[in-house]
Amino acid sequence: MWESGSEAGQEYGVGVLSSSKHSVRTEGFVQRGHSWYVATDIPSDFLVQIGEANFHMHKYPLLSRSGKLNRIISESRDPDLNNILMGDIPGGPEAFELAAKFCYGVAVDLTAGNISGLRCAAEYLEMTEDLEEGNLIFKTEAFLSYVVLSSWRDSIVVLKSCEKLSPWAENLQIVRRCSESIAWKACANPKGVKWSYTGRTAKISSPKWNNNVKDSSPSRSNQQVPNDWWFEDVSILRIDHFVRVVTAIKVKGMRFELIGAAIMHYASKWLPGLISDTTIIQDDETSKCSIFNSSSSSNSITIGGTSWKGGLDMIVAGTKDESSSVQTKEQRMIIESLISIIPPQKDSVSCSFLLRLLRMANMLKVSAALVTELEKRVGMQFEQATLSDLLIPSYDKSETMYDVDLLQRLLEHFLVQEQTESPSPSRQSFFENNMGGSNVNAKARVARLVDSYLTEVSRDRNLSMTKFQVLAEALPESARTCDDGLYRAIDSYLKAHPTMSEHERKRLCRVMDCQKLSIDACMHAAQNERLPLRVVVQVLFSEQVKISNALASSSVKSVDSHTQPLVINRKALIEGTPQSFQEGWASAKKDINTLKFELESVKTKYLELQNDMESLQKQFDKMMMKQKQTSAWSSGWKKLSKLTKMTHVENHQCLSPKVPVSEEQNRKTTRRWRNSIS
């Protein structure tokens, strides 16, 4: 069955174990119901009870090889003690049966299925070399070291069988050694992997991030061996043993993408419903894990397909089944363990997987520290999230349907991450493959995601306006180049909350920039009766400014460059706008065109009136100037005429004979002259 190097004094060569010495000749054991008897002529004088099983044995073969039985009988006050209860023996009746056969010299077939139980039972019975050379502890330990640990298949089976042997398997280092063996083989070059080790017959597709590896297998079938060939075999292990294996693989230096893919595969198998689109395609026959069936011995372990997948079903909130509490504890332990072993590097697992794991963690009340750590991991790659994964229900008896506070925390972690670190190459490759370009802004994508989330949760009437505003204003203004999505969310919130006051509507609309709305959004907003009147005026004004700028542009290319993004925004808006929003847009266009025409006519009339007023003002100014000039000249001419007359009289008096004039008359004449001049 197995090839192993035999040593002197060992007779287990090909998996058959027997004692070199025996004092009671027997042909084997006979089972009658729950009792076992030795097929010999000597009557039994010793009874060992293990649970419901009764073993009718002889003292000497057992005492000669078991230090525990020797000590129990020697310490007993009853010298004729012939009945011992051993209900706590590891491995149960099956392991004791094999140990008893070894004591009687009956050949025992060692397999990967029974070696761990037999090794723990030998330790329990203290079957050491002090009692007999080549005792059971030595031989089982040699079989583990030289046969089991050199085989991938046997290491998996032994580690699986250790689940019922705690803490004995841990203390005897069986779990550690098997985990190390599995880790070394998983990290080995896939070219050295033979499909006979795993027994797989169906092709297994690698995750999308492992497609760059093209190693071929030198096996007889010349089948290509992907790097994830070990996922299925390791996924049958219990969560604590799986953690030990993954931890050992991390130490060996395996790529974090493969470790993350193995964790996702394990979660999809043990947490049904967590992942809808499993990356690994497996055949029905492959899922049965028939490779772990051993046909060489009747005592070998048989692992069926349902034995490993069953027992951990999705727990639906509100079920009252008695077993649900046990299953809930198991699932909580699995989730906590998986969170603790996820590699710290970005993109080691998908954001969708992290969000679904976070959903189950909140539902199952996982410890707060691990939930916080998981939220930080989601924030590291938040731009890869989808709306369906973000709609996480509120499990803490909150009034809202969805956990809006959780999204707020995720957004804060994303912003902190964006400020501290630059985008990784893996994130850029994600955008190149999924978004169609490497220059996609992560904040812009997150902004669109948040707007879609707000549109969805705004229909909840229990959602407060404060939470809506805080979430809408969490991102910086530069993250949104267009506020159409935010406008849809605001309109949806106003529609779901018709009793809001005018002041509250104005507060809500402050989170939106009317200048960032597209033409179609402006058309819809112009006839939206739910919006405050002031917001409608702002929308019309911003639209008028856009039209004026477009008309003022003299270059056709610049006009095309302005209209092209508007057309793109229009298509995006129509695709993402609900049907109820689109119904009134046709009539809104006509109303907008009418308003534009009236606005232009009013503007023309205003310009005409302004020109008329300016001309009238000029005429009035001219008339006033003429009146001022006429009054000044008339008064001046009158003064000049009086002065001329007086000068003419004086000259006439000088030429005529001198007539005596009184001083009083001369004084009056002088005074008049001064007055006229002044």
XYZ file of C-alpha atoms in Angstrom:
678
model
C 0.000 0.000 0.000
C 2.742 2.493 0.971
C 6.404 2.168 0.337
C 8.570 2.914 3.332
C 12.019 2.137 4.533
C 11.874 -0.567 7.217
C 14.259 -0.646 10.118
C 15.588 -3.507 12.201
C 13.022 -4.874 14.607
C 10.079 -3.337 12.694
C 7.610 -5.524 10.843
C 5.193 -2.873 9.631
C 6.958 -2.661 6.211
C 3.984 -2.235 3.899
C 1.554 -0.917 6.500
C 1.127 -4.152 8.484
C 1.961 -3.759 12.166
C 2.482 -6.652 14.577
C 4.244 -7.341 17.854
C 7.366 -9.482 17.851
C 6.359 -11.112 21.105
C 3.056 -12.455 22.299
C 2.135 -14.809 25.100
C -1.394 -15.742 24.097
C -1.950 -17.505 20.815
C -5.037 -16.142 19.088
C -6.529 -16.068 15.674
C -8.087 -12.644 16.131
C -10.998 -10.892 17.793
C -14.654 -11.771 17.613
C -17.383 -9.173 17.971
C -20.775 -9.998 19.420
C -22.977 -6.978 19.591
C -21.104 -4.332 21.555
C -18.679 -6.849 23.075
C -15.323 -8.051 21.810
C -13.792 -11.439 22.637
C -10.365 -12.949 21.968
C -10.513 -16.055 19.813
C -8.507 -18.342 22.155
C -9.031 -21.294 24.447
C -7.913 -19.400 27.552
C -10.815 -17.672 29.284
C -10.575 -13.910 29.648
C -9.869 -12.445 33.089
C -9.921 -8.712 32.351
C -12.735 -6.392 31.162
C -12.175 -2.944 29.651
C -15.269 -0.763 29.185
C -15.134 2.084 26.666
C -18.533 3.658 26.275
C -20.959 0.950 25.196
C -18.175 -1.336 23.988
C -16.892 -4.120 26.269
C -13.515 -5.773 25.629
C -13.008 -9.153 27.304
C -9.208 -9.425 27.460
C -6.377 -11.038 29.382
C -4.260 -9.141 31.875
C -0.796 -10.218 30.940
C -0.683 -9.144 27.217
C -2.086 -5.726 28.137
C -0.031 -5.126 31.268
C 3.205 -6.150 29.567
C 2.907 -3.266 27.057
C 0.728 -0.624 28.774
C 2.222 1.453 31.540
C -1.127 3.052 32.345
C -2.868 -0.266 33.003
C 0.090 -1.365 35.113
C -0.150 1.757 37.228
C -3.929 1.526 37.635
C -3.779 -2.048 38.882
C -0.751 -1.475 41.108
C -2.283 1.592 42.704
C -5.617 -0.123 43.212
C -6.432 -1.448 46.682
C -8.183 -4.415 45.117
C -5.537 -6.956 44.030
C -8.150 -8.867 42.052
C -9.229 -5.871 39.992
C -10.533 -7.191 36.669
C -12.758 -4.367 35.423
C -11.522 -0.952 34.201
C -13.507 1.927 32.754
C -11.621 3.911 30.079
C -14.181 6.238 28.541
C -11.703 9.046 27.884
C -9.273 7.147 25.665
C -8.576 9.123 22.460
C -9.789 7.386 19.343
C -12.507 5.507 21.224
C -13.172 1.787 20.918
C -11.677 1.624 17.410
C -8.263 2.816 18.580
C -8.284 0.527 21.647
C -9.188 -2.430 19.469
C -6.116 -1.850 17.298
C -3.905 -1.369 20.364
C -5.246 -4.580 21.918
C -4.591 -6.486 18.693
C -1.024 -5.207 18.740
C -0.638 -6.430 22.322
C -1.844 -9.897 21.302
C 0.442 -9.978 18.257
C -2.353 -9.750 15.709
C -1.356 -8.039 12.468
C -2.751 -4.520 12.207
C -3.076 -2.590 8.930
C -1.872 0.933 9.412
C -3.611 3.494 7.243
C -3.791 7.248 7.082
C -7.258 6.963 8.554
C -6.349 5.086 11.739
C -2.764 6.113 12.445
C -3.587 9.313 14.324
C -6.091 7.617 16.632
C -3.745 4.715 17.247
C -0.857 7.066 17.988
C -2.930 9.000 20.555
C -4.248 5.767 22.105
C -0.694 4.463 22.446
C 0.281 7.660 24.230
C -2.768 7.360 26.480
C -1.942 3.759 27.362
C 1.748 4.713 27.856
C 3.031 2.008 25.528
C 6.653 3.156 25.692
C 10.007 1.561 24.997
C 10.603 1.108 28.724
C 8.168 -1.797 28.766
C 9.140 -3.430 25.499
C 11.432 -2.557 22.619
C 9.513 -1.604 19.483
C 6.377 -0.767 21.430
C 3.343 0.883 19.842
C 4.423 4.502 20.372
C 7.679 3.974 18.529
C 6.122 2.157 15.591
C 3.215 4.550 15.083
C 5.577 7.503 15.321
C 7.848 5.979 12.699
C 4.909 5.358 10.386
C 3.796 8.976 10.758
C 7.244 10.379 10.063
C 8.338 8.186 7.166
C 5.090 7.300 5.419
C 2.347 9.802 6.168
C 4.295 13.057 6.085
C 5.897 12.190 2.761
C 2.505 11.920 1.073
C 0.168 14.806 0.224
C -2.908 12.641 0.324
C -2.031 10.919 3.618
C -1.171 14.223 5.303
C -4.603 15.612 4.399
C -6.418 12.519 5.648
C -4.454 12.355 8.905
C -5.045 16.047 9.590
C -8.739 15.540 8.936
C -8.855 12.579 11.323
C -7.243 14.699 14.060
C -10.458 16.693 14.456
C -11.776 14.172 16.978
C -8.500 13.782 18.812
C -8.078 17.173 20.458
C -6.066 17.963 22.499
C -4.021 14.798 22.115
C -3.183 15.386 18.456
C -2.095 18.925 19.258
C 0.097 17.899 22.172
C 1.734 15.136 20.144
C 2.520 17.660 17.348
C 0.580 15.635 14.794
C -1.401 18.687 13.644
C 1.695 20.847 13.398
C 3.702 18.302 11.441
C 0.880 17.550 9.012
C 0.252 21.264 8.494
C 3.918 21.848 7.752
C 3.965 18.930 5.329
C 0.894 20.210 3.479
C 2.351 23.724 3.345
C 5.628 22.544 1.858
C 3.874 20.528 -0.817
C 1.416 23.329 -1.650
C 4.303 25.744 -2.163
C 6.192 23.288 -4.340
C 6.511 23.767 -8.084
C 3.289 22.602 -9.767
C 5.413 20.757 -12.323
C 6.165 18.190 -9.645
C 2.509 17.607 -8.786
C 0.995 14.358 -9.963
C -2.742 14.068 -10.242
C -2.542 10.671 -8.575
C -1.806 12.545 -5.342
C -5.105 14.365 -5.383
C -7.075 11.917 -7.473
C -8.660 14.632 -9.558
C -9.973 13.800 -12.971
C -11.729 17.084 -13.866
C -10.070 20.259 -14.970
C -10.178 23.053 -12.452
C -10.107 26.620 -13.687
C -7.782 28.966 -11.897
C -8.902 32.319 -10.532
C -8.622 35.165 -12.991
C -5.548 36.568 -11.233
C -3.655 33.255 -11.662
C -4.046 32.883 -15.401
C -0.550 34.184 -16.054
C 1.011 30.953 -14.772
C 1.376 28.295 -17.435
C 3.103 25.306 -15.869
C 2.580 21.869 -17.287
C 2.564 18.622 -15.350
C 4.999 15.846 -16.229
C 2.460 13.258 -15.129
C 1.326 10.446 -17.336
C -1.753 12.364 -18.493
C 0.326 15.458 -19.364
C -2.451 17.540 -17.841
C -1.832 21.194 -17.075
C -1.582 21.825 -13.335
C -2.910 25.194 -12.173
C -1.537 26.915 -9.116
C -4.791 26.333 -7.252
C -4.605 22.549 -7.455
C -4.495 22.275 -3.643
C -7.583 24.412 -2.887
C -10.163 21.634 -2.919
C -8.154 19.212 -0.784
C -7.340 21.791 1.881
C -10.919 23.058 1.989
C -12.202 19.838 3.610
C -10.277 20.612 6.800
C -11.855 22.042 9.907
C -11.408 25.780 10.300
C -8.736 25.605 13.012
C -6.673 23.157 10.964
C -7.223 25.212 7.820
C -5.885 28.235 9.674
C -2.801 26.252 10.694
C -2.180 25.234 7.086
C -2.675 28.749 5.695
C -0.402 30.197 8.383
C 2.304 27.708 7.473
C 1.853 28.522 3.774
C 2.273 32.234 4.518
C 5.562 31.512 6.264
C 6.753 29.592 3.198
C 6.268 32.733 1.073
C 3.373 31.887 -1.222
C 1.858 34.763 -3.209
C -0.885 36.576 -1.322
C -3.275 36.364 -4.299
C -3.243 32.564 -4.103
C -3.726 32.597 -0.341
C -6.680 34.941 -0.725
C -8.155 32.725 -3.437
C -7.847 29.691 -1.154
C -9.643 31.575 1.635
C -12.442 32.561 -0.743
C -12.773 28.955 -1.913
C -12.952 27.714 1.671
C -15.605 30.295 2.538
C -17.711 29.359 -0.468
C -17.694 25.744 0.708
C -18.351 26.203 4.421
C -20.525 29.327 4.261
C -23.163 28.586 1.606
C -24.744 31.721 0.219
C -21.704 33.890 0.924
C -20.377 33.750 -2.625
C -22.793 33.350 -5.493
C -20.263 33.114 -8.323
C -17.618 30.619 -7.227
C -14.417 31.025 -9.180
C -13.542 27.345 -9.061
C -15.608 25.025 -11.247
C -15.759 21.476 -10.024
C -17.448 18.366 -11.339
C -20.006 16.398 -9.358
C -17.694 13.446 -9.158
C -14.832 15.616 -7.985
C -16.849 17.072 -5.133
C -17.265 13.634 -3.633
C -13.586 13.634 -2.624
C -13.282 9.997 -3.541
C -9.515 10.384 -3.434
C -9.622 10.029 0.318
C -11.223 6.574 0.206
C -8.832 3.825 1.139
C -9.685 0.403 -0.232
C -6.795 -1.523 1.287
C -8.254 -2.020 4.732
C -11.666 -2.377 6.281
C -10.550 -0.029 9.023
C -9.564 2.797 6.666
C -11.417 6.105 6.675
C -14.013 6.842 3.995
C -14.836 10.474 3.291
C -18.024 11.121 1.338
C -19.030 14.274 -0.435
C -21.773 15.195 1.987
C -19.795 14.536 5.140
C -17.605 17.591 4.712
C -20.076 19.992 3.128
C -22.949 19.295 5.441
C -23.449 20.665 8.908
C -22.749 24.326 8.192
C -25.747 25.787 6.433
C -26.649 29.426 6.116
C -28.444 30.677 9.219
C -31.420 32.808 8.308
C -32.218 35.531 10.807
C -35.304 34.707 12.782
C -35.179 30.878 12.693
C -36.052 29.176 15.951
C -34.473 25.807 15.328
C -32.636 24.399 18.334
C -29.585 23.541 16.245
C -29.369 27.082 14.890
C -27.451 28.287 17.953
C -24.753 25.650 17.441
C -24.541 26.390 13.737
C -24.406 30.107 14.467
C -21.428 29.585 16.780
C -19.680 27.481 14.147
C -20.248 30.062 11.440
C -19.132 32.870 13.736
C -15.935 30.970 14.485
C -15.315 30.408 10.766
C -15.832 34.082 9.928
C -13.600 35.282 12.753
C -10.868 32.848 11.731
C -11.048 33.821 8.059
C -10.842 37.525 8.897
C -7.736 36.915 10.988
C -5.828 35.095 8.205
C -6.684 37.297 5.204
C -3.365 38.627 3.847
C -2.818 42.305 4.655
C -1.980 43.236 1.059
C -4.518 45.061 -1.055
C -6.596 43.057 -3.508
C -5.647 39.739 -1.930
C -9.382 39.016 -1.942
C -12.153 40.741 -3.872
C -14.084 43.654 -2.402
C -17.324 41.783 -3.056
C -16.111 38.911 -0.878
C -15.147 41.313 1.912
C -18.542 43.019 1.842
C -20.432 39.727 1.929
C -18.228 38.566 4.757
C -18.984 41.844 6.518
C -22.703 41.303 6.032
C -22.525 37.893 7.709
C -20.248 39.246 10.437
C -22.823 41.871 11.362
C -25.622 39.334 11.238
C -23.800 36.820 13.459
C -22.511 39.452 15.925
C -18.811 38.889 15.321
C -16.451 40.646 17.723
C -16.247 44.407 17.204
C -12.469 44.453 16.761
C -12.591 42.011 13.845
C -15.523 43.857 12.269
C -13.550 47.105 12.433
C -10.566 45.406 10.839
C -12.797 44.077 8.085
C -14.268 47.543 7.488
C -10.761 48.944 7.056
C -10.001 46.227 4.521
C -13.121 47.167 2.562
C -12.089 50.828 2.651
C -8.758 49.927 1.045
C -10.497 48.796 -2.159
C -13.864 50.505 -1.813
C -13.901 51.663 -5.432
C -14.334 48.026 -6.524
C -17.612 47.613 -4.642
C -21.022 47.203 -6.250
C -24.359 48.595 -5.156
C -25.862 45.174 -4.421
C -23.032 44.357 -2.015
C -23.329 47.712 -0.244
C -27.024 47.280 0.552
C -26.338 45.635 3.912
C -29.416 45.392 6.155
C -29.332 46.882 9.607
C -29.154 44.061 12.177
C -28.909 46.228 15.302
C -32.630 47.032 15.553
C -32.129 50.369 13.835
C -35.039 52.303 12.409
C -33.592 52.336 8.915
C -33.794 49.369 6.600
C -30.148 49.533 5.539
C -27.063 50.166 7.647
C -26.273 53.723 6.518
C -23.825 54.260 9.386
C -21.779 51.317 8.132
C -21.437 52.884 4.693
C -20.396 56.145 6.322
C -17.596 54.336 8.155
C -16.499 52.546 4.977
C -16.377 55.875 3.162
C -14.251 57.405 5.916
C -11.786 54.503 5.734
C -11.602 54.951 1.962
C -10.859 58.669 2.237
C -8.178 58.068 4.856
C -6.604 55.427 2.642
C -6.681 57.738 -0.388
C -4.924 60.460 1.553
C -2.177 58.244 2.933
C -1.320 56.014 -0.003
C -1.248 56.197 -3.779
C -3.098 53.641 -5.941
C -1.375 50.282 -6.161
C -0.464 48.668 -9.516
C -2.981 45.913 -8.889
C -5.714 48.500 -8.417
C -4.719 50.196 -11.660
C -4.851 46.861 -13.466
C -8.303 46.306 -12.016
C -9.461 49.565 -13.536
C -7.843 48.739 -16.858
C -9.615 45.380 -17.057
C -12.987 46.343 -15.650
C -13.404 50.069 -16.264
C -11.850 50.325 -19.700
C -9.048 52.737 -18.849
C -6.210 53.367 -16.459
C -7.064 57.037 -15.863
C -10.290 56.338 -14.007
C -10.509 58.342 -10.839
C -11.280 56.214 -7.811
C -13.068 59.054 -6.046
C -15.284 59.670 -9.057
C -16.320 56.023 -9.122
C -16.987 56.062 -5.392
C -19.042 59.239 -5.832
C -21.250 57.533 -8.421
C -21.531 54.548 -6.117
C -22.573 56.723 -3.185
C -25.145 58.561 -5.329
C -26.672 55.254 -6.405
C -26.716 54.104 -2.781
C -28.442 57.314 -1.705
C -31.041 56.897 -4.425
C -31.793 53.403 -3.154
C -31.909 54.129 0.576
C -33.764 57.437 0.156
C -36.973 55.477 -0.366
C -36.824 54.512 3.305
C -39.132 56.908 5.135
C -37.253 56.335 8.391
C -34.024 57.724 6.932
C -33.338 61.099 8.535
C -32.343 64.094 6.462
C -29.225 64.557 8.586
C -27.871 61.114 7.683
C -28.682 61.763 4.036
C -26.812 65.066 4.071
C -23.810 63.725 5.975
C -23.384 60.856 3.528
C -23.885 63.113 0.497
C -21.326 65.648 1.753
C -18.753 63.070 2.887
C -16.899 63.223 -0.425
C -15.070 66.388 -1.521
C -16.638 68.555 -4.226
C -13.925 67.590 -6.694
C -15.092 63.967 -6.619
C -18.254 64.808 -8.590
C -17.961 66.289 -12.053
C -21.711 65.943 -12.571
C -24.417 66.084 -9.894
C -27.108 64.258 -11.857
C -26.888 61.215 -9.606
C -27.110 63.388 -6.519
C -30.135 65.162 -8.000
C -31.862 61.815 -8.545
C -31.186 60.876 -4.928
C -32.560 64.214 -3.670
C -35.674 63.946 -5.810
C -36.227 60.365 -4.619
C -35.897 61.501 -1.004
C -38.366 64.372 -1.542
C -40.800 61.977 -3.152
C -40.577 59.544 -0.206
C -40.930 62.383 2.342
C -43.772 64.580 1.073
C -44.368 66.265 4.457
C -41.068 68.137 4.507
C -41.270 71.885 5.056
C -39.945 74.470 2.623
C -36.995 75.201 4.889
C -36.066 71.518 5.082
C -36.286 71.196 1.306
C -33.914 74.116 0.888
C -31.464 72.557 3.359
C -31.575 69.261 1.509
C -30.949 70.865 -1.878
C -27.843 72.652 -0.614
C -25.829 69.458 -1.066
C -26.347 69.783 -4.834
C -24.558 72.187 -7.170
C -26.962 73.400 -9.845
C -24.101 74.359 -12.118
C -23.030 70.684 -12.353
C -26.364 69.464 -13.710
C -26.688 68.327 -17.289
C -29.244 69.750 -19.729
C -31.645 66.870 -19.226
C -31.418 67.136 -15.448
C -32.081 70.877 -15.694
C -35.111 70.200 -17.879
C -36.481 67.778 -15.320
C -35.734 70.114 -12.425
C -37.464 73.052 -14.161
C -40.841 71.343 -13.882
C -40.217 69.432 -10.651
C -42.842 70.668 -8.207
C -41.097 68.981 -5.294
C -38.103 71.307 -5.524
C -38.143 74.697 -3.796
C -38.792 77.683 -6.072
C -35.392 79.139 -5.339
C -33.673 75.976 -6.533
C -35.696 76.019 -9.759
C -34.605 79.607 -10.388
C -30.987 78.653 -9.764
C -31.292 75.778 -12.210
C -32.767 78.045 -14.900
C -30.101 80.673 -14.316
C -27.262 78.147 -14.532
C -28.758 76.744 -17.720
C -29.023 80.239 -19.220
C -25.368 80.835 -18.393
C -24.389 77.605 -20.115
C -26.373 78.530 -23.235
C -24.876 82.015 -23.324
C -21.378 80.625 -23.051
C -22.072 78.160 -25.830
C -23.449 80.888 -28.123
C -20.598 83.240 -27.340
C -18.041 80.662 -28.371
C -16.707 81.377 -31.860
C -15.069 78.034 -32.447
C -17.101 75.065 -33.621
C -14.714 72.668 -31.944
C -15.204 74.301 -28.590
C -18.951 74.028 -29.043
C -18.588 70.347 -29.883
C -16.364 69.823 -26.874
C -19.079 71.354 -24.659
C -21.956 69.465 -26.236
C -20.271 66.053 -26.367
C -20.067 65.515 -22.578
C -23.608 66.836 -22.335
C -24.777 64.109 -24.703
C -22.885 61.497 -22.698
C -24.379 62.808 -19.473
C -27.793 62.762 -21.074
C -27.479 59.088 -22.003
C -26.186 58.201 -18.553
C -28.976 60.215 -16.937
C -31.703 58.607 -19.041
C -30.360 55.122 -18.362
C -30.125 55.704 -14.619
C -33.291 57.790 -14.204
C -36.490 56.058 -13.089
C -39.358 55.849 -15.570
C -41.481 58.246 -13.520
C -38.812 60.942 -13.981
C -38.714 60.527 -17.759
C -42.447 60.838 -18.328
C -42.554 64.628 -17.924
C -39.350 65.462 -19.743
C -40.963 65.814 -23.206
C -43.389 68.491 -22.045
C -40.651 70.080 -19.942
C -38.573 70.695 -23.065
C -41.394 72.662 -24.662
C -41.870 74.746 -21.528
C -38.161 75.448 -21.332
C -38.037 76.558 -24.963
C -41.013 78.881 -24.358
C -39.306 80.357 -21.304
C -36.123 80.862 -23.283
C -38.001 82.680 -26.076
C -39.829 84.919 -23.612
C -36.594 85.645 -21.792
C -34.913 86.660 -25.052
C -37.853 88.932 -26.014
C -37.839 90.597 -22.604
C -34.111 91.085 -22.899
C -34.538 92.721 -26.334
C -37.281 95.046 -25.086
C -35.138 95.972 -22.140
C -32.258 96.893 -24.403
C -34.560 98.991 -26.594
C -35.964 100.847 -23.589
C -32.479 101.391 -22.285
C -31.411 102.931 -25.611
C -34.498 105.176 -25.697
C -33.826 106.302 -22.172
C -30.231 107.133 -23.024
C -31.288 109.214 -26.056
C -33.879 111.076 -24.012
C -31.329 111.742 -21.341
C -28.970 113.218 -23.926
C -31.666 115.484 -25.343
C -32.593 116.660 -21.902
C -28.978 117.435 -21.097
C -28.646 119.479 -24.295
C -31.733 121.520 -23.493
C -30.494 122.277 -20.035
C -27.156 123.412 -21.391
C -28.846 125.766 -23.885
C -30.978 127.320 -21.202
C -27.957 127.984 -19.008
C -25.990 129.540 -21.851
C -28.894 131.817 -22.941
C -29.466 133.240 -19.456
C -25.758 134.066 -19.034
C -25.418 135.922 -22.352
C -28.603 137.961 -21.840
C -27.517 139.252 -18.446
C -24.079 140.075 -19.823
C -25.475 142.060 -22.748
C -27.698 144.085 -20.435
C -24.741 145.042 -18.262
C -22.660 145.961 -21.287
C -25.472 148.144 -22.708
C -25.781 150.097 -19.439
C -22.043 150.577 -19.283
C -22.008 151.933 -22.834
C -24.761 154.395 -22.110
C -22.989 155.734 -19.025
C -19.715 156.136 -20.899
C -21.489 158.034 -23.664
C -23.039 160.461 -21.153
C -19.716 161.166 -19.463
C -18.040 161.855 -22.767
C -20.838 164.252 -23.685
C -20.424 166.122 -20.412
C -16.726 166.556 -20.943
C -17.265 168.123 -24.347
C -20.055 170.443 -23.117
C -19.380 173.612 -20.938
C -18.522 172.741 -17.399
C -21.428 172.921 -15.055
C -20.780 172.723 -11.338
C -21.839 169.375 -9.885
C -22.315 168.598 -6.277
C -20.271 166.041 -4.476
C -23.329 164.008 -3.658
C -24.156 163.477 -7.326
C -20.581 162.450 -8.068
C -20.729 159.915 -5.223
C -23.937 158.386 -6.592
C -22.500 158.069 -10.062
C -19.408 156.331 -8.767
C -21.476 153.904 -6.723
C -23.610 152.959 -9.713
C -20.563 152.322 -11.802
C -19.105 150.040 -9.187
C -22.324 148.165 -8.880
C -22.613 147.668 -12.614
C -19.084 146.394 -12.910
C -19.463 144.050 -9.953
